[in-house]
PDB file of C-alpha atoms in Angstrom:
ATOM      1  CA  UNK Y   1      -9.314   8.051  11.309  1.00 79.00           C
ATOM      2  CA  UNK Y   2      -6.225   7.888   9.176  1.00 83.00           C
ATOM      3  CA  UNK Y   3      -3.075   5.816   9.589  1.00 84.00           C
ATOM      4  CA  UNK Y   4      -0.012   6.711   7.534  1.00 86.00           C
ATOM      5  CA  UNK Y   5       2.707   4.076   7.331  1.00 88.00           C
ATOM      6  CA  UNK Y   6       5.811   5.947   6.243  1.00 86.00           C
ATOM      7  CA  UNK Y   7       9.323   4.818   5.427  1.00 87.00           C
ATOM      8  CA  UNK Y   8      12.699   6.496   5.716  1.00 85.00           C
ATOM      9  CA  UNK Y   9      12.586   8.144   2.282  1.00 84.00           C
ATOM     10  CA  UNK Y  10       8.943   9.279   2.382  1.00 84.00           C
ATOM     11  CA  UNK Y  11       8.026  11.084   5.618  1.00 82.00           C
ATOM     12  CA  UNK Y  12       4.403  11.661   6.564  1.00 81.00           C
ATOM     13  CA  UNK Y  13       4.812  15.449   6.255  1.00 82.00           C
ATOM     14  CA  UNK Y  14       5.326  15.117   2.491  1.00 83.00           C
ATOM     15  CA  UNK Y  15       2.334  12.811   2.110  1.00 83.00           C
ATOM     16  CA  UNK Y  16       0.124  15.260   4.025  1.00 83.00           C
ATOM     17  CA  UNK Y  17       1.427  18.183   1.992  1.00 81.00           C
ATOM     18  CA  UNK Y  18       0.569  16.626  -1.371  1.00 82.00           C
ATOM     19  CA  UNK Y  19      -2.663  14.767  -0.559  1.00 81.00           C
ATOM     20  CA  UNK Y  20      -4.541  16.544   2.228  1.00 77.00           C
ATOM     21  CA  UNK Y  21      -5.736  19.909   3.364  1.00 64.00           C
ATOM     22  CA  UNK Y  22      -4.246  21.119   6.628  1.00 58.00           C
ATOM     23  CA  UNK Y  23      -7.598  21.097   8.391  1.00 55.00           C
ATOM     24  CA  UNK Y  24      -7.741  17.304   8.061  1.00 58.00           C
ATOM     25  CA  UNK Y  25      -4.562  17.006  10.058  1.00 59.00           C
ATOM     26  CA  UNK Y  26      -5.213  19.236  13.029  1.00 57.00           C
ATOM     27  CA  UNK Y  27      -3.508  16.605  15.138  1.00 62.00           C
ATOM     28  CA  UNK Y  28      -1.248  13.745  14.102  1.00 69.00           C
ATOM     29  CA  UNK Y  29       0.429  11.477  16.614  1.00 69.00           C
ATOM     30  CA  UNK Y  30       3.383   9.159  16.186  1.00 72.00           C
ATOM     31  CA  UNK Y  31       2.837   5.627  17.412  1.00 73.00           C
ATOM     32  CA  UNK Y  32       5.935   4.140  19.025  1.00 68.00           C
ATOM     33  CA  UNK Y  33       6.722   0.563  19.948  1.00 62.00           C
ATOM     34  CA  UNK Y  34       4.454   0.856  22.990  1.00 61.00           C
ATOM     35  CA  UNK Y  35       1.570   1.339  20.548  1.00 59.00           C
ATOM     36  CA  UNK Y  36      -0.984  -0.580  22.557  1.00 60.00           C
ATOM     37  CA  UNK Y  37      -0.983   2.115  25.237  1.00 61.00           C
ATOM     38  CA  UNK Y  38      -2.273   4.591  22.629  1.00 61.00           C
ATOM     39  CA  UNK Y  39      -5.180   2.463  21.461  1.00 65.00           C
ATOM     40  CA  UNK Y  40      -7.694   4.397  23.564  1.00 65.00           C
ATOM     41  CA  UNK Y  41      -6.887   7.498  21.483  1.00 63.00           C
ATOM     42  CA  UNK Y  42      -7.805   5.639  18.309  1.00 65.00           C
ATOM     43  CA  UNK Y  43     -11.470   5.753  19.341  1.00 64.00           C
ATOM     44  CA  UNK Y  44     -11.363   9.552  18.973  1.00 60.00           C
ATOM     45  CA  UNK Y  45     -12.207  10.416  15.354  1.00 59.00           C
ATOM     46  CA  UNK Y  46     -10.263  13.687  15.318  1.00 64.00           C
ATOM     47  CA  UNK Y  47      -6.874  12.082  15.893  1.00 71.00           C
ATOM     48  CA  UNK Y  48      -4.719  10.740  13.056  1.00 78.00           C
ATOM     49  CA  UNK Y  49      -1.616   8.603  13.448  1.00 79.00           C
ATOM     50  CA  UNK Y  50       1.572   7.762  11.619  1.00 82.00           C
ATOM     51  CA  UNK Y  51       4.144   5.053  12.149  1.00 85.00           C
ATOM     52  CA  UNK Y  52       7.584   4.335  10.767  1.00 85.00           C
ATOM     53  CA  UNK Y  53       7.514   1.108   8.821  1.00 85.00           C
ATOM     54  CA  UNK Y  54      11.056   0.171   9.867  1.00 84.00           C
ATOM     55  CA  UNK Y  55      10.193   0.194  13.587  1.00 84.00           C
ATOM     56  CA  UNK Y  56       7.411  -2.416  13.464  1.00 84.00           C
ATOM     57  CA  UNK Y  57       7.108  -6.025  12.436  1.00 84.00           C
ATOM     58  CA  UNK Y  58       4.648  -6.999   9.728  1.00 86.00           C
ATOM     59  CA  UNK Y  59       2.308  -8.619  12.243  1.00 85.00           C
ATOM     60  CA  UNK Y  60       2.244  -5.482  14.431  1.00 83.00           C
ATOM     61  CA  UNK Y  61       1.413  -3.318  11.414  1.00 85.00           C
ATOM     62  CA  UNK Y  62      -1.435  -5.646  10.444  1.00 85.00           C
ATOM     63  CA  UNK Y  63      -2.813  -5.475  13.994  1.00 82.00           C
ATOM     64  CA  UNK Y  64      -2.727  -1.676  13.927  1.00 82.00           C
ATOM     65  CA  UNK Y  65      -4.391  -1.479  10.509  1.00 84.00           C
ATOM     66  CA  UNK Y  66      -7.425  -3.220  11.978  1.00 83.00           C
ATOM     67  CA  UNK Y  67      -8.337  -0.131  14.048  1.00 81.00           C
ATOM     68  CA  UNK Y  68      -8.256   2.440  11.215  1.00 84.00           C
ATOM     69  CA  UNK Y  69     -10.690   3.313   8.439  1.00 86.00           C
ATOM     70  CA  UNK Y  70      -8.190   4.910   6.045  1.00 88.00           C
ATOM     71  CA  UNK Y  71      -4.672   3.574   5.596  1.00 90.00           C
ATOM     72  CA  UNK Y  72      -1.862   5.073   3.516  1.00 90.00           C
ATOM     73  CA  UNK Y  73       1.128   2.757   3.130  1.00 91.00           C
ATOM     74  CA  UNK Y  74       4.395   3.598   1.360  1.00 90.00           C
ATOM     75  CA  UNK Y  75       6.021   0.811  -0.684  1.00 87.00           C
ATOM     76  CA  UNK Y  76       9.082   2.262  -2.399  1.00 84.00           C
ATOM     77  CA  UNK Y  77       7.805   4.680  -5.043  1.00 86.00           C
ATOM     78  CA  UNK Y  78       4.190   3.581  -4.573  1.00 87.00           C
ATOM     79  CA  UNK Y  79       1.661   4.845  -2.068  1.00 88.00           C
ATOM     80  CA  UNK Y  80      -1.244   2.472  -1.448  1.00 89.00           C
ATOM     81  CA  UNK Y  81      -4.513   3.834  -0.061  1.00 90.00           C
ATOM     82  CA  UNK Y  82      -7.259   1.707   1.479  1.00 89.00           C
ATOM     83  CA  UNK Y  83     -10.592   3.083   2.669  1.00 89.00           C
ATOM     84  CA  UNK Y  84     -12.379   0.333   4.579  1.00 87.00           C
ATOM     85  CA  UNK Y  85     -15.621   2.247   5.029  1.00 86.00           C
ATOM     86  CA  UNK Y  86     -16.139   2.975   1.324  1.00 87.00           C
ATOM     87  CA  UNK Y  87     -14.309  -0.198   0.231  1.00 85.00           C
ATOM     88  CA  UNK Y  88     -12.087   1.665  -2.204  1.00 87.00           C
ATOM     89  CA  UNK Y  89      -8.420   1.312  -3.032  1.00 88.00           C
ATOM     90  CA  UNK Y  90      -6.136   3.746  -4.806  1.00 89.00           C
ATOM     91  CA  UNK Y  91      -2.568   3.561  -5.979  1.00 89.00           C
ATOM     92  CA  UNK Y  92      -0.332   6.630  -6.156  1.00 88.00           C
ATOM     93  CA  UNK Y  93       3.105   7.130  -7.707  1.00 88.00           C
ATOM     94  CA  UNK Y  94       5.656   9.161  -5.738  1.00 87.00           C
ATOM     95  CA  UNK Y  95       7.782  11.262  -8.100  1.00 88.00           C
ATOM     96  CA  UNK Y  96      11.253  12.126  -6.833  1.00 85.00           C
ATOM     97  CA  UNK Y  97      14.282  14.070  -7.979  1.00 86.00           C
ATOM     98  CA  UNK Y  98      17.541  15.178  -6.349  1.00 85.00           C
ATOM     99  CA  UNK Y  99      15.776  17.648  -4.066  1.00 82.00           C
ATOM    100  CA  UNK Y 100      13.251  15.103  -2.748  1.00 81.00           C
ATOM    101  CA  UNK Y 101       9.607  14.393  -3.490  1.00 82.00           C
ATOM    102  CA  UNK Y 102       8.181  16.593  -6.239  1.00 83.00           C
ATOM    103  CA  UNK Y 103       4.666  15.163  -6.651  1.00 83.00           C
ATOM    104  CA  UNK Y 104       2.327  12.350  -5.707  1.00 84.00           C
ATOM    105  CA  UNK Y 105       0.145  11.342  -8.650  1.00 84.00           C
ATOM    106  CA  UNK Y 106      -2.792   8.926  -8.689  1.00 86.00           C
ATOM    107  CA  UNK Y 107      -2.262   5.908 -10.938  1.00 86.00           C
ATOM    108  CA  UNK Y 108      -5.254   3.616 -10.379  1.00 74.00           C
ATOM    109  CA  UNK Y 109      -8.501   3.713  -8.470  1.00 72.00           C
ATOM    110  CA  UNK Y 110     -10.070   0.442  -7.309  1.00 66.00           C
ATOM    111  CA  UNK Y 111      -7.086  -1.352  -8.817  1.00 61.00           C
ATOM    112  CA  UNK Y 112      -8.131  -4.772  -7.488  1.00 58.00           C
ATOM    113  CA  UNK Y 113     -11.073  -4.816  -9.887  1.00 49.00           C
ATOM    114  CA  UNK Y 114      -8.846  -4.018 -12.851  1.00 46.00           C
ATOM    115  CA  UNK Y 115      -6.335  -6.676 -11.885  1.00 44.00           C
ATOM    116  CA  UNK Y 116      -9.065  -9.275 -11.369  1.00 43.00           C
ATOM    117  CA  UNK Y 117     -10.430  -8.535 -14.857  1.00 41.00           C
ATOM    118  CA  UNK Y 118      -7.042  -9.454 -16.283  1.00 39.00           C
ATOM    119  CA  UNK Y 119      -7.166 -12.640 -14.189  1.00 39.00           C
ATOM    120  CA  UNK Y 120      -3.446 -13.258 -14.219  1.00 39.00           C
ATOM    121  CA  UNK Y 121      -3.710 -16.766 -12.830  1.00 43.00           C
ATOM    122  CA  UNK Y 122      -5.657 -18.170 -15.807  1.00 43.00           C
ATOM    123  CA  UNK Y 123      -4.072 -16.332 -18.725  1.00 42.00           C
ATOM    124  CA  UNK Y 124      -1.470 -17.975 -20.921  1.00 43.00           C
ATOM    125  CA  UNK Y 125       2.030 -16.842 -20.239  1.00 44.00           C
ATOM    126  CA  UNK Y 126       4.101 -15.591 -23.224  1.00 47.00           C
ATOM    127  CA  UNK Y 127       6.495 -18.554 -23.166  1.00 50.00           C
ATOM    128  CA  UNK Y 128       3.526 -20.955 -23.211  1.00 50.00           C
ATOM    129  CA  UNK Y 129       2.228 -19.415 -26.444  1.00 51.00           C
ATOM    130  CA  UNK Y 130       5.644 -19.786 -28.058  1.00 51.00           C
ATOM    131  CA  UNK Y 131       5.858 -23.485 -27.158  1.00 56.00           C
ATOM    132  CA  UNK Y 132       2.268 -24.334 -27.992  1.00 59.00           C
ATOM    133  CA  UNK Y 133       2.968 -25.944 -31.401  1.00 61.00           C
ATOM    134  CA  UNK Y 134       6.148 -27.801 -30.379  1.00 63.00           C
ATOM    135  CA  UNK Y 135       5.987 -31.565 -30.443  1.00 66.00           C
ATOM    136  CA  UNK Y 136       7.576 -33.220 -27.449  1.00 66.00           C
ATOM    137  CA  UNK Y 137       9.005 -36.724 -27.886  1.00 70.00           C
ATOM    138  CA  UNK Y 138       9.172 -38.806 -24.751  1.00 71.00           C
ATOM    139  CA  UNK Y 139      11.525 -41.787 -24.574  1.00 76.00           C
ATOM    140  CA  UNK Y 140       9.932 -45.171 -24.415  1.00 76.00           C
ATOM    141  CA  UNK Y 141      10.293 -47.441 -21.408  1.00 74.00           C
ATOM    142  CA  UNK Y 142      12.624 -49.763 -23.333  1.00 71.00           C
ATOM    143  CA  UNK Y 143      15.260 -47.092 -23.887  1.00 60.00           C
TER     144      UNK Y 143
END
């Protein structure tokens, strides 16, 4: 089951056109604010859903994501993909021009592993390297 979280500038039709075959999307249903009435349909594996990101709060989106195996979420010019069953993540770049979306291109696969290898929290920041040899003089208590 697939959930597509679209925004105003990237409709779900464009995402489906560039990433999927038509047979995967035999049926796609919009989830409105009364989303909890449609939860019984989520149990059916042949039905896919999309929601507009602007219409839901962050907590409601997180609650809905719990019920789906594959989630596509648009964040500006990035499309984030999460497959819970296979435990994979992908990151796509949405290319645009004056006429609209021209392509969706994969940037990274399993990007969490690559980011954790960099380990941003423990690396020295550039300004720290520049100040490493500076001697700091602290005033004494008498002054």
